[in-house]
Coordinates of C-alpha atoms in Angstrom, one line a residue:
Chain A
M1 CA -5.4 100.2 -42.4
L2 CA -7.3 102.5 -40.1
A3 CA -9.9 99.9 -39.3
Q4 CA -7.2 97.4 -38.4
Q5 CA -5.5 100.1 -36.2
L6 CA -8.8 100.8 -34.5
L7 CA -9.2 97.1 -33.9
N8 CA -5.8 96.8 -32.3
G9 CA -6.7 99.7 -30.2
L10 CA -9.9 98.0 -29.1
T11 CA -7.8 95.0 -28.0
Q12 CA -5.4 97.2 -26.1
G13 CA -8.3 99.1 -24.7
S14 CA -10.1 96.0 -23.5
M15 CA -7.1 95.1 -21.4
Y16 CA -6.8 98.6 -20.0
A17 CA -10.6 98.4 -19.3
L18 CA -10.1 95.2 -17.3
I19 CA -7.3 96.5 -15.2
A20 CA -9.1 99.8 -14.8
V21 CA -12.3 98.2 -13.6
G22 CA -10.4 96.4 -10.9
F23 CA -8.9 99.6 -9.8
A24 CA -12.2 101.5 -10.0
L25 CA -13.8 98.8 -7.7
I26 CA -11.1 99.4 -5.1
L27 CA -11.1 103.1 -5.4
G28 CA -14.8 103.4 -5.4
T29 CA -15.4 101.2 -2.4
L30 CA -12.4 101.9 -0.2
K31 CA -12.0 105.5 -1.3
L32 CA -8.3 104.9 -1.4
V33 CA -5.7 104.7 -4.1
T34 CA -3.4 101.7 -4.5
F35 CA 0.0 102.1 -6.3
A36 CA 0.5 98.3 -6.2
H37 CA -2.3 97.5 -8.6
G38 CA 0.2 97.3 -11.5
E39 CA 2.4 94.9 -9.5
V40 CA -0.6 92.6 -8.9
F41 CA -1.1 92.7 -12.6
M42 CA 2.5 91.7 -13.1
A43 CA 2.3 89.0 -10.5
G44 CA -0.8 87.5 -12.4
A45 CA 1.3 87.4 -15.6
F46 CA 4.2 85.7 -13.8
V47 CA 2.1 83.1 -12.1
A48 CA 0.4 82.2 -15.4
Y49 CA 3.9 82.0 -17.0
T50 CA 5.1 79.8 -14.3
V51 CA 2.2 77.5 -14.5
V52 CA 2.4 77.2 -18.3
S53 CA 6.1 76.5 -18.2
L54 CA 5.9 74.0 -15.5
V55 CA 2.7 72.1 -16.3
G56 CA 2.4 72.7 -20.0
G57 CA 0.0 74.0 -22.6
N58 CA -3.3 74.2 -20.7
L59 CA -4.1 77.8 -20.4
L60 CA -7.2 77.4 -18.3
W61 CA -5.2 76.4 -15.2
A62 CA -2.8 79.3 -15.8
F63 CA -5.8 81.7 -15.8
V64 CA -7.4 80.2 -12.7
L65 CA -4.2 80.1 -10.6
A66 CA -3.2 83.6 -11.7
V67 CA -6.6 85.0 -10.7
V68 CA -6.5 83.2 -7.4
A69 CA -3.0 84.3 -6.6
A70 CA -3.7 88.0 -7.6
G71 CA -6.9 87.9 -5.3
A72 CA -4.8 86.6 -2.4
L73 CA -2.2 89.3 -3.0
G74 CA -5.1 91.8 -2.9
V75 CA -6.1 90.6 0.5
V76 CA -2.6 90.9 1.8
I77 CA -2.2 94.5 0.4
E78 CA -5.6 95.4 1.9
F79 CA -4.4 94.2 5.3
F80 CA -1.1 96.0 5.3
G81 CA -2.1 99.1 3.3
F82 CA -5.6 99.8 4.6
R83 CA -6.8 97.7 7.5
L84 CA -3.8 98.5 9.7
L85 CA -4.0 102.2 8.6
R86 CA -7.8 102.7 8.6
N87 CA -7.6 105.9 10.7
A88 CA -4.3 107.2 9.3
P89 CA -4.0 109.9 6.8
H90 CA -4.4 108.9 3.3
T91 CA -0.7 109.5 2.4
S92 CA 0.3 106.7 4.8
S93 CA -1.7 104.2 2.8
L94 CA -0.3 105.6 -0.4
L95 CA 3.2 105.2 0.9
V96 CA 2.6 101.7 2.0
T97 CA 1.3 100.7 -1.4
I98 CA 4.3 102.4 -3.0
G99 CA 6.5 100.3 -0.7
I100 CA 4.7 97.1 -1.5
S101 CA 5.0 97.8 -5.3
T102 CA 8.7 98.4 -5.0
I103 CA 9.1 95.2 -3.0
M104 CA 7.1 93.2 -5.5
V105 CA 8.9 94.4 -8.6
N106 CA 12.3 93.6 -7.1
A107 CA 11.1 90.3 -5.6
A108 CA 9.9 89.3 -9.1
Q109 CA 13.3 90.3 -10.4
L110 CA 15.0 88.1 -7.9
I111 CA 12.6 85.1 -8.5
W112 CA 12.3 85.2 -12.2
G113 CA 15.1 87.4 -13.4
A114 CA 15.0 90.8 -15.0
E115 CA 14.9 89.7 -18.6
T116 CA 11.6 89.3 -20.6
K117 CA 10.0 86.0 -20.6
T118 CA 7.9 84.5 -23.4
F119 CA 5.1 82.0 -23.0
P120 CA 6.3 78.6 -24.3
L121 CA 3.2 78.1 -26.4
G122 CA 4.0 76.1 -29.5
Q123 CA 0.8 76.2 -31.4
E124 CA -0.5 79.2 -33.5
T125 CA -3.9 80.4 -32.3
G126 CA -5.2 80.8 -35.8
S127 CA -7.2 83.8 -37.0
V128 CA -10.5 84.7 -38.5
T129 CA -11.0 87.3 -41.3
V130 CA -14.3 89.2 -41.3
M131 CA -15.0 91.9 -43.9
G132 CA -11.2 92.3 -44.5
L133 CA -10.4 92.6 -40.8
T134 CA -8.2 90.0 -39.3
F135 CA -9.0 88.8 -35.7
T136 CA -6.4 86.7 -34.2
G137 CA -7.5 83.9 -31.8
L138 CA -5.8 85.9 -29.0
Q139 CA -7.7 89.0 -29.8
L140 CA -11.0 87.1 -29.7
T141 CA -9.9 85.7 -26.3
V142 CA -9.2 89.2 -25.0
Y143 CA -12.6 90.5 -26.2
G144 CA -14.4 87.4 -24.8
V145 CA -12.7 87.5 -21.4
T146 CA -13.1 91.2 -21.0
L147 CA -16.9 91.1 -21.9
A148 CA -17.4 88.1 -19.7
M149 CA -15.7 89.8 -16.8
I150 CA -17.6 93.1 -17.2
A151 CA -20.8 91.3 -17.4
L152 CA -19.9 89.2 -14.3
I153 CA -19.0 92.4 -12.3
Y154 CA -22.2 94.0 -13.4
V155 CA -24.4 91.1 -12.3
L156 CA -22.3 90.8 -9.1
L157 CA -22.7 94.4 -8.1
D158 CA -26.3 94.8 -9.4
R159 CA -28.0 91.5 -8.8
T160 CA -26.5 89.9 -5.7
K161 CA -26.6 90.5 -2.0
V162 CA -22.8 90.7 -1.8
G163 CA -22.8 93.4 -4.6
M164 CA -25.4 95.3 -2.7
A165 CA -23.2 95.2 0.3
I166 CA -20.3 96.5 -1.7
R167 CA -22.3 99.3 -3.1
A168 CA -23.6 100.1 0.4
A169 CA -20.1 100.2 1.8
A170 CA -19.0 102.4 -1.1
Q171 CA -21.8 104.9 -0.5
D172 CA -21.5 105.2 3.3
H173 CA -19.5 102.6 5.2
E174 CA -20.6 103.7 8.5
A175 CA -24.3 103.5 7.7
A176 CA -23.6 100.1 6.0
Y177 CA -21.8 98.9 9.2
V178 CA -24.8 99.9 11.3
L179 CA -27.0 98.0 9.0
G180 CA -25.1 94.8 9.6
V181 CA -22.6 94.8 6.6
G182 CA -19.3 93.3 7.7
I183 CA -17.2 96.2 6.5
N184 CA -13.8 94.5 6.9
R185 CA -14.9 91.4 5.0
I186 CA -16.4 93.6 2.3
Y187 CA -13.3 95.6 1.9
S188 CA -11.1 92.5 1.8
L189 CA -13.5 90.9 -0.8
T190 CA -13.5 94.1 -2.9
F191 CA -9.8 94.4 -2.9
A192 CA -9.4 90.7 -3.8
L193 CA -12.0 91.1 -6.6
G194 CA -10.2 94.2 -8.0
S195 CA -6.8 92.6 -7.8
A196 CA -8.1 89.3 -9.4
L197 CA -9.3 91.4 -12.3
G198 CA -5.9 93.0 -12.4
G199 CA -4.2 89.6 -12.4
L200 CA -6.4 88.4 -15.2
A201 CA -5.6 91.5 -17.2
G202 CA -1.9 90.6 -16.5
V203 CA -2.3 87.1 -18.0
L204 CA -4.1 88.5 -21.1
V205 CA -1.4 91.2 -21.7
G206 CA 1.4 88.7 -21.2
L207 CA -0.2 86.4 -23.7
Y208 CA -1.2 89.1 -26.2
Y209 CA 2.3 90.6 -26.4
N210 CA 4.0 87.3 -25.4
A211 CA 6.2 89.2 -23.0
V212 CA 6.3 89.0 -19.2
Y213 CA 8.8 91.1 -17.2
P214 CA 9.1 92.4 -13.7
T215 CA 8.5 96.1 -14.6
M216 CA 5.5 95.5 -16.8
G217 CA 3.1 96.6 -14.1
G218 CA 4.4 100.1 -13.4
M219 CA 3.0 101.7 -16.4
M220 CA -0.1 99.6 -16.5
G221 CA -1.0 100.5 -13.0
L222 CA -0.7 104.1 -13.8
K223 CA -2.8 103.7 -17.0
A224 CA -5.4 102.0 -14.8
F225 CA -5.3 104.9 -12.5
S226 CA -5.6 107.4 -15.4
A227 CA -8.5 105.4 -16.9
C228 CA -10.2 105.7 -13.6
I229 CA -9.8 109.4 -13.4
L230 CA -10.9 109.8 -17.0
G231 CA -14.0 107.7 -16.3
G232 CA -14.8 109.5 -13.1
L233 CA -13.2 108.3 -9.9
G234 CA -14.6 104.9 -8.8
S235 CA -17.2 104.7 -11.6
V236 CA -17.0 101.2 -13.1
P237 CA -18.7 101.9 -16.4
G238 CA -16.5 105.0 -16.7
A239 CA -13.5 103.0 -16.2
V240 CA -14.5 100.6 -19.1
V241 CA -15.1 103.5 -21.5
A242 CA -12.0 105.3 -20.5
G243 CA -9.9 102.2 -20.8
L244 CA -11.1 101.6 -24.3
F245 CA -10.6 105.3 -25.2
L246 CA -7.0 105.2 -23.9
G247 CA -6.2 102.1 -25.9
E248 CA -7.5 103.6 -29.1
V249 CA -5.7 106.9 -28.5
E250 CA -2.4 105.1 -27.7
N251 CA -2.6 102.8 -30.7
L252 CA -3.5 105.6 -33.2
A253 CA -0.7 107.7 -31.7
V254 CA 1.8 104.9 -32.2
A255 CA 0.6 104.2 -35.7
Y256 CA 0.5 107.7 -37.0
L257 CA 2.8 109.8 -34.8
N258 CA 5.8 108.8 -32.7
A259 CA 6.0 105.4 -31.0
G260 CA 8.5 106.6 -28.4
Y261 CA 6.0 109.0 -27.0
R262 CA 3.1 106.6 -26.7
H263 CA 2.7 107.0 -22.9
V264 CA 3.1 110.7 -23.2
F265 CA -0.3 110.9 -25.1
S266 CA -2.3 109.0 -22.4
F267 CA -0.8 111.1 -19.6
A268 CA -1.2 114.3 -21.5
I269 CA -4.9 113.4 -22.0
L270 CA -5.1 112.6 -18.3
I271 CA -3.6 115.9 -17.3
L272 CA -5.9 117.9 -19.7
F273 CA -8.9 116.1 -18.1
L274 CA -7.7 116.9 -14.6
L275 CA -7.4 120.5 -15.5
F276 CA -10.6 121.0 -17.4
R277 CA -13.0 118.3 -16.3
P278 CA -11.6 116.8 -13.0
Q279 CA -14.7 114.8 -12.4
G280 CA -14.0 112.7 -15.5
L281 CA -16.4 111.6 -18.2
F282 CA -19.1 110.2 -15.9
G283 CA -18.0 111.1 -12.5
R284 CA -19.7 113.2 -9.8
K285 CA -17.7 115.6 -7.9
E286 CA -16.9 113.5 -4.9
N287 CA -14.1 113.7 -2.3
I288 CA -11.6 111.0 -2.4
R289 CA -9.7 111.1 1.0
Chain B
M1 CA 31.0 131.1 35.1
R2 CA 29.0 134.4 34.7
I3 CA 30.4 134.7 31.2
L4 CA 28.5 131.6 30.1
E5 CA 25.2 133.4 30.9
H6 CA 26.1 136.4 28.8
P7 CA 23.2 136.9 26.2
L8 CA 25.7 136.7 23.4
I9 CA 27.3 133.5 24.8
V10 CA 24.3 131.5 25.7
P11 CA 23.2 130.8 22.0
C12 CA 26.7 129.9 21.2
V13 CA 26.8 127.3 23.9
R14 CA 23.4 126.0 22.8
R15 CA 24.7 125.7 19.3
A16 CA 27.8 123.9 20.4
P17 CA 26.6 120.5 19.1
L18 CA 26.0 122.0 15.7
A19 CA 29.4 123.6 15.5
L20 CA 31.1 120.4 16.7
G21 CA 29.1 118.4 14.2
L22 CA 30.1 120.8 11.4
A23 CA 33.8 120.6 12.5
A24 CA 33.7 116.8 12.5
L25 CA 32.1 116.8 8.9
A26 CA 34.8 119.2 7.7
A27 CA 37.6 117.1 9.3
M28 CA 36.2 113.9 7.7
P29 CA 38.4 113.7 4.6
Q30 CA 41.5 114.3 6.7
I31 CA 40.7 111.2 8.7
I32 CA 39.2 109.0 6.1
H33 CA 41.2 108.7 2.9
D34 CA 39.3 105.7 1.5
A35 CA 37.8 106.9 -1.9
Y36 CA 34.9 104.5 -1.5
V37 CA 33.8 105.8 1.8
L38 CA 34.1 109.4 0.5
R39 CA 32.0 108.4 -2.5
I40 CA 29.3 107.1 -0.2
L41 CA 29.4 110.4 1.7
V42 CA 29.1 112.4 -1.5
L43 CA 26.1 110.4 -2.4
V44 CA 24.6 110.9 1.0
G45 CA 25.2 114.6 0.5
I46 CA 23.3 114.6 -2.8
Y47 CA 20.3 112.8 -1.2
V48 CA 20.4 115.2 1.7
L49 CA 19.9 118.0 -0.9
L50 CA 17.2 116.1 -2.7
T51 CA 15.3 114.9 0.3
S52 CA 15.5 118.3 2.0
S53 CA 14.0 120.0 -1.1
L54 CA 11.3 117.5 -1.4
N55 CA 10.6 118.1 2.3
L56 CA 9.7 121.7 1.5
V57 CA 6.7 120.5 -0.7
N58 CA 5.8 117.1 0.9
G59 CA 6.8 117.8 4.5
Y60 CA 6.1 121.5 5.1
T61 CA 3.4 122.4 2.7
G62 CA 1.6 119.1 3.0
L63 CA 1.3 118.4 -0.7
F64 CA 2.1 114.9 -2.0
S65 CA 4.2 115.3 -5.1
L66 CA 5.6 112.3 -6.8
G67 CA 7.6 114.0 -9.5
H68 CA 10.8 115.0 -7.8
A69 CA 13.1 112.9 -9.9
A70 CA 12.0 114.8 -13.0
F71 CA 13.4 118.1 -11.6
Y72 CA 16.5 116.3 -10.5
G73 CA 16.9 115.0 -14.1
V74 CA 16.1 118.5 -15.7
G75 CA 18.9 119.9 -13.6
A76 CA 21.4 117.2 -14.5
Y77 CA 20.5 117.4 -18.2
T78 CA 20.4 121.2 -18.5
S79 CA 23.7 121.5 -16.8
A80 CA 25.5 118.7 -18.7
I81 CA 24.2 119.8 -22.1
L82 CA 24.9 123.5 -21.5
V83 CA 28.4 123.0 -20.3
M84 CA 29.3 120.4 -23.0
R85 CA 27.8 122.4 -25.9
T86 CA 29.0 125.9 -25.0
G87 CA 32.1 125.1 -23.0
W88 CA 31.0 127.4 -20.2
S89 CA 32.0 127.0 -16.7
V90 CA 30.4 124.2 -14.7
W91 CA 29.4 126.7 -12.1
V92 CA 27.2 128.5 -14.7
G93 CA 25.8 125.1 -15.6
M94 CA 24.9 124.4 -12.0
I95 CA 23.0 127.6 -11.7
A96 CA 21.4 127.0 -15.1
G97 CA 20.5 123.5 -13.9
A98 CA 18.7 124.9 -10.9
L99 CA 17.0 127.6 -13.0
G100 CA 16.0 125.1 -15.7
A101 CA 14.3 122.9 -13.1
A102 CA 12.7 125.9 -11.6
V103 CA 11.3 127.0 -15.0
V104 CA 9.9 123.5 -15.7
A105 CA 8.4 123.4 -12.2
W106 CA 6.8 126.8 -12.7
L107 CA 5.2 125.7 -16.0
I108 CA 3.9 122.5 -14.3
A109 CA 2.8 124.3 -11.1
K110 CA 0.8 126.9 -13.0
P111 CA -2.0 124.5 -13.9
T112 CA -1.5 121.7 -11.3
M113 CA -1.2 123.5 -8.0
K114 CA -4.9 124.0 -7.9
L115 CA -5.4 120.2 -7.9
K116 CA -6.1 118.6 -4.6
G117 CA -4.8 115.5 -2.8
V118 CA -4.3 112.4 -4.9
Y119 CA -5.0 114.3 -8.2
L120 CA -1.9 116.3 -7.6
T121 CA 0.0 113.1 -6.8
L122 CA -1.0 111.4 -10.0
T123 CA -0.4 114.5 -12.2
T124 CA 3.1 115.0 -10.8
L125 CA 3.8 111.3 -11.3
G126 CA 2.5 111.5 -14.9
L127 CA 4.7 114.5 -15.5
N128 CA 7.7 112.7 -14.1
I129 CA 7.1 109.9 -16.6
I130 CA 6.6 112.4 -19.5
I131 CA 9.8 114.2 -18.7
M132 CA 11.7 110.9 -18.5
L133 CA 10.3 109.9 -21.9
V134 CA 11.4 113.2 -23.3
F135 CA 15.0 112.5 -22.1
L136 CA 14.7 109.1 -23.7
N137 CA 13.2 110.1 -27.0
W138 CA 14.8 113.6 -27.7
V139 CA 17.9 111.9 -29.0
D140 CA 19.4 115.0 -30.8
L141 CA 19.7 116.7 -27.5
T142 CA 20.0 114.1 -24.9
K143 CA 21.6 111.1 -26.9
G144 CA 18.5 109.1 -25.7
P145 CA 19.0 105.8 -24.0
L146 CA 22.8 106.0 -24.5
G147 CA 23.0 108.7 -22.0
I148 CA 25.6 111.6 -21.9
A149 CA 29.1 110.6 -21.0
G150 CA 32.3 112.6 -20.4
I151 CA 30.7 115.4 -18.6
P152 CA 33.4 117.9 -17.4
V153 CA 34.3 118.3 -13.7
P154 CA 34.2 121.8 -12.2
T155 CA 37.4 123.9 -11.8
L156 CA 38.1 126.3 -9.0
F157 CA 40.9 128.8 -9.2
G158 CA 42.5 126.9 -12.1
R159 CA 42.3 123.6 -10.2
R160 CA 40.2 120.7 -11.5
L161 CA 38.1 119.4 -8.7
S162 CA 38.3 115.8 -9.4
A163 CA 39.6 114.2 -6.1
P164 CA 37.0 112.5 -4.0
A165 CA 37.6 115.0 -1.1
D166 CA 37.0 117.9 -3.5
Y167 CA 33.5 116.7 -4.2
Y168 CA 33.0 116.0 -0.6
Y169 CA 33.8 119.5 0.5
L170 CA 31.7 120.9 -2.4
I171 CA 28.6 119.0 -1.5
L172 CA 29.1 119.7 2.2
V173 CA 29.2 123.4 1.6
V174 CA 26.2 123.2 -0.7
D175 CA 24.3 121.2 1.9
V176 CA 25.2 123.4 4.8
L177 CA 24.1 126.5 2.9
V178 CA 20.8 125.0 1.7
V179 CA 19.9 123.6 5.1
F180 CA 20.7 126.9 6.7
A181 CA 18.6 128.7 4.1
L182 CA 15.8 126.3 4.6
S183 CA 16.0 126.8 8.3
R184 CA 15.6 130.5 7.8
L185 CA 12.8 129.9 5.3
V186 CA 10.6 127.6 7.2
N187 CA 10.6 129.8 10.3
S188 CA 9.8 132.9 8.3
R189 CA 6.4 134.4 7.6
F190 CA 6.4 132.4 4.3
G191 CA 7.4 129.1 6.0
R192 CA 4.7 129.6 8.7
A193 CA 2.2 130.1 6.0
L194 CA 3.3 126.9 4.4
K195 CA 2.8 125.1 7.7
A196 CA -0.6 126.6 8.1
I197 CA -1.5 125.3 4.6
R198 CA -0.4 121.9 5.6
E199 CA -2.4 121.9 8.9
D200 CA -5.6 123.2 7.5
E201 CA -5.9 124.5 4.0
R202 CA -9.3 126.2 4.5
A203 CA -8.2 127.9 7.7
A204 CA -5.1 129.1 6.0
H205 CA -7.1 130.4 3.2
A206 CA -9.4 132.2 5.6
C207 CA -6.4 133.8 7.2
G208 CA -5.6 135.4 3.9
I209 CA -2.8 133.1 2.7
P210 CA -2.9 133.0 -1.1
L211 CA -2.9 129.2 -1.4
I212 CA -2.0 128.6 -5.0
H213 CA 0.6 131.3 -5.1
F214 CA 2.4 130.0 -2.0
K215 CA 2.2 126.4 -3.1
T216 CA 3.7 127.4 -6.4
V217 CA 6.5 129.2 -4.8
A218 CA 7.3 126.2 -2.5
F219 CA 7.1 123.8 -5.5
V220 CA 9.4 126.0 -7.7
L221 CA 11.9 126.5 -4.9
S222 CA 12.0 122.8 -4.1
A223 CA 12.4 122.0 -7.8
A224 CA 15.3 124.4 -8.1
L225 CA 17.1 122.7 -5.2
A226 CA 16.5 119.3 -6.8
G227 CA 17.8 120.8 -10.1
L228 CA 21.0 121.9 -8.2
A229 CA 21.3 118.3 -6.9
G230 CA 20.8 116.9 -10.3
S231 CA 23.5 119.1 -11.9
F232 CA 25.9 118.3 -9.0
Y233 CA 25.2 114.6 -9.7
A234 CA 25.9 115.0 -13.4
H235 CA 29.3 116.6 -12.9
Y236 CA 30.1 114.2 -10.1
M237 CA 29.2 110.9 -11.9
R238 CA 30.2 112.4 -15.3
Y239 CA 27.6 110.2 -16.9
I240 CA 23.8 110.5 -16.9
S241 CA 21.1 108.4 -18.5
P242 CA 17.3 108.7 -18.5
E243 CA 16.7 105.8 -16.1
A244 CA 18.3 107.5 -13.3
F245 CA 15.5 110.1 -13.3
S246 CA 12.5 107.9 -13.6
Y247 CA 9.8 107.4 -11.0
P248 CA 11.5 104.7 -9.0
E249 CA 14.0 107.3 -8.2
T250 CA 11.2 109.6 -7.0
F251 CA 10.0 106.6 -4.8
N252 CA 13.5 106.4 -3.3
I253 CA 13.5 110.1 -2.4
V254 CA 10.0 109.8 -1.0
T255 CA 11.0 106.7 1.0
I256 CA 14.1 108.5 2.5
L257 CA 11.9 111.5 3.4
A258 CA 9.1 109.3 5.0
F259 CA 11.7 107.3 6.9
G260 CA 13.7 110.2 8.2
G261 CA 10.6 112.2 9.2
P262 CA 9.0 114.9 7.0
G263 CA 8.3 118.4 8.3
N264 CA 11.6 119.0 10.1
L265 CA 15.1 119.8 8.8
I266 CA 16.9 117.0 10.6
G267 CA 14.8 114.1 9.3
P268 CA 16.0 114.2 5.7
I269 CA 19.6 114.4 6.8
V270 CA 19.2 111.4 9.2
G271 CA 17.1 109.4 6.6
S272 CA 19.8 110.0 3.9
V273 CA 22.7 109.1 6.1
I274 CA 21.1 105.9 7.3
L275 CA 19.5 104.6 4.2
I276 CA 22.1 105.7 1.6
S277 CA 25.1 104.6 3.6
A278 CA 23.5 101.4 4.7
T279 CA 22.5 100.4 1.2
E280 CA 25.9 101.5 -0.4
A281 CA 27.9 99.9 2.3
F282 CA 26.3 96.6 1.9
R283 CA 27.0 96.4 -1.8
V284 CA 26.9 92.6 -1.5
F285 CA 23.1 92.9 -1.1
A286 CA 22.8 95.1 -4.1
A287 CA 20.0 93.0 -5.5
Y288 CA 18.0 93.5 -2.3
R289 CA 18.6 97.2 -2.2
M290 CA 15.1 98.2 -3.5
I291 CA 13.5 95.5 -1.5
I292 CA 15.1 97.0 1.7
F293 CA 13.8 100.4 0.6
G294 CA 10.3 99.1 0.1
T295 CA 10.3 97.2 3.4
V296 CA 11.7 100.3 5.3
L297 CA 8.8 102.4 3.8
V298 CA 6.1 99.9 4.7
G299 CA 7.6 99.4 8.1
T300 CA 7.9 103.1 8.8
M301 CA 4.2 103.6 8.0
L302 CA 3.1 100.7 10.1
L303 CA 5.3 101.2 13.1
R304 CA 6.1 104.9 13.2
R305 CA 4.0 106.8 10.8
E306 CA 5.5 110.2 11.3
G307 CA 9.0 108.8 10.5
L308 CA 12.1 108.4 12.6
L309 CA 12.3 112.0 13.7
G310 CA 8.9 113.2 12.7
G311 CA 6.4 115.1 14.8
R312 CA 8.9 117.8 16.0
E313 CA 10.8 120.4 14.3
Y314 CA 14.1 120.3 16.2
S315 CA 14.6 123.9 15.2
F316 CA 16.7 124.6 18.3
L317 CA 19.5 122.4 16.7
I318 CA 19.8 124.3 13.5
T319 CA 18.2 127.8 13.6
W320 CA 20.5 130.7 13.6
P321 CA 20.2 133.3 14.9
P322 CA 18.0 131.7 17.7
R323 CA 14.5 132.7 17.7
K324 CA 13.4 134.8 20.7
K325 CA 10.8 133.0 22.8
V326 CA 7.6 135.1 22.4
D327 CA 5.1 135.0 25.2
Y328 CA 1.7 135.3 23.6
G329 CA -0.1 135.1 26.9
K330 CA -2.6 132.5 27.8
G331 CA -5.6 131.5 25.7
D332 CA -4.8 133.8 22.8
R333 CA -5.8 131.5 20.1
F334 CA -5.6 133.9 17.3
L335 CA -1.9 134.6 17.8
D336 CA -1.2 131.0 18.3
A337 CA -2.7 130.3 14.9
A338 CA -0.5 133.0 13.4
Q339 CA 2.6 131.2 14.7
P340 CA 1.7 127.5 15.1
P341 CA 3.5 125.8 17.9
E342 CA 5.9 123.0 17.1
R343 CA 4.0 119.9 16.4
G344 CA 4.1 117.3 19.1
A345 CA 6.0 119.6 21.3

């Protein structure tokens, strides 16, 4: 029973990790917080839902289009929230992303309706039992996608020229600019990348719980934010570990304590961390504007 | 016309717009009898209170708190539950609502006021969600998602205040008193210290301003006023449920403040009047209400970052008694810092 709960927590945690990595990329590079990340996540889920219900069963297209749409949204948000306000105080950017998130939630309600949508997938995904633990096909998909994405991000950041440019921009954007890094392009790219990961997480969550609704992003965006702070602001490995940790804690709390308070536990952990170890698990004490 | 230059008369003449405005507001229900219009005006009044109280923290102290709807809710629930369980007077409930919100804010402020910037923002937002979830899940006390219905209306001298005009006058009196108190507060030594914290925390600290203490006091005061607004809301709507106090509500308040212009006393009033009356009057577009709010917020930040009336304090419109103009002489930077000049002036 406990092992099965831990496994469910791992699944939930993987999805948190995925959305948190996207958030951490944006936060670490642009040094700015976006409140619209959860809504990008929601948009990803809705795009996938629309593709599946219009075209039919092939999930691959749903994934691809959701990721592309989320990335494009990221570019738009970067433009309005950050590029136009590069020299403004941080609160202006925060307020713009709050405004964008409000617009997106309510636009989604107008377009798709407020009620919960389910993916019209007929077939069962099947399950595998290993050592008494049951893995559903969906769970395996979640693990696979998350691992693949984390590996991809690692390779991208660590082994490619673009990744080097992103890291340089994150460390010191002025110095990077002087050395010939196109800062605006890198910021757009990073935002698109982070948002695409968020959109991907949206598809996974939508599929896993088989529920897509306009307000699904609000709490998730905040969880991603929490995971980022737990992991150390802007630290990508930290975000992964913290996402998994939050998923486990929530699942255990729901299983053994009170389901109504599930979000309370993750925010309580966050607040405790902020009070006693504000730099997070792996973070350095850095200034976020 | 010599009488107009008398030192006691001059300030009265300068305050004439204020007096006329108040007279017009007081005469409003005698001219307008439409209950729907009065309802909108009462809502505007509630938001003036809410936005002005948030202004104390986000506008004057320069913190960015995103938990205001929680205190609004604590005030509403405290007052409603207390009055319904004990049968005490609604007036006691209103004071208890303000005190309850203040106590919760104090408990929150104790650990969180030392946090900086976006950390504080996230913590207050998290606490807003936690408090909303407590309303939702503590079913024995709050009736959970069903909400509390049949909340009693206040009585004054044996008369039930249930006519729309009664609520209008009640919120008008509360608003005028609160805005007046705030105008005294923000120009006091304490208020100047808050502005100093907003402009430069380190410099303020170096001048001997106890940062955490003053931030805590501002936060608790602001929460108490939000609690008062919440308790008023509860006894006006006569029904409350947890969703009304979740973080989207905080975003609404933040939007109104950002639109009207933080850091002065007129901005929240103008913001509430324009946004609330516009969205309530165009009920046909109810589905677009939040989209309008979001667009207004984005538009304000892109086109006029300081808000409609931001960047100035307009204290000459409200402050009573008028401040004496003090001549500090030229180049006396130290005294200038002690009393910062009006921004943008």
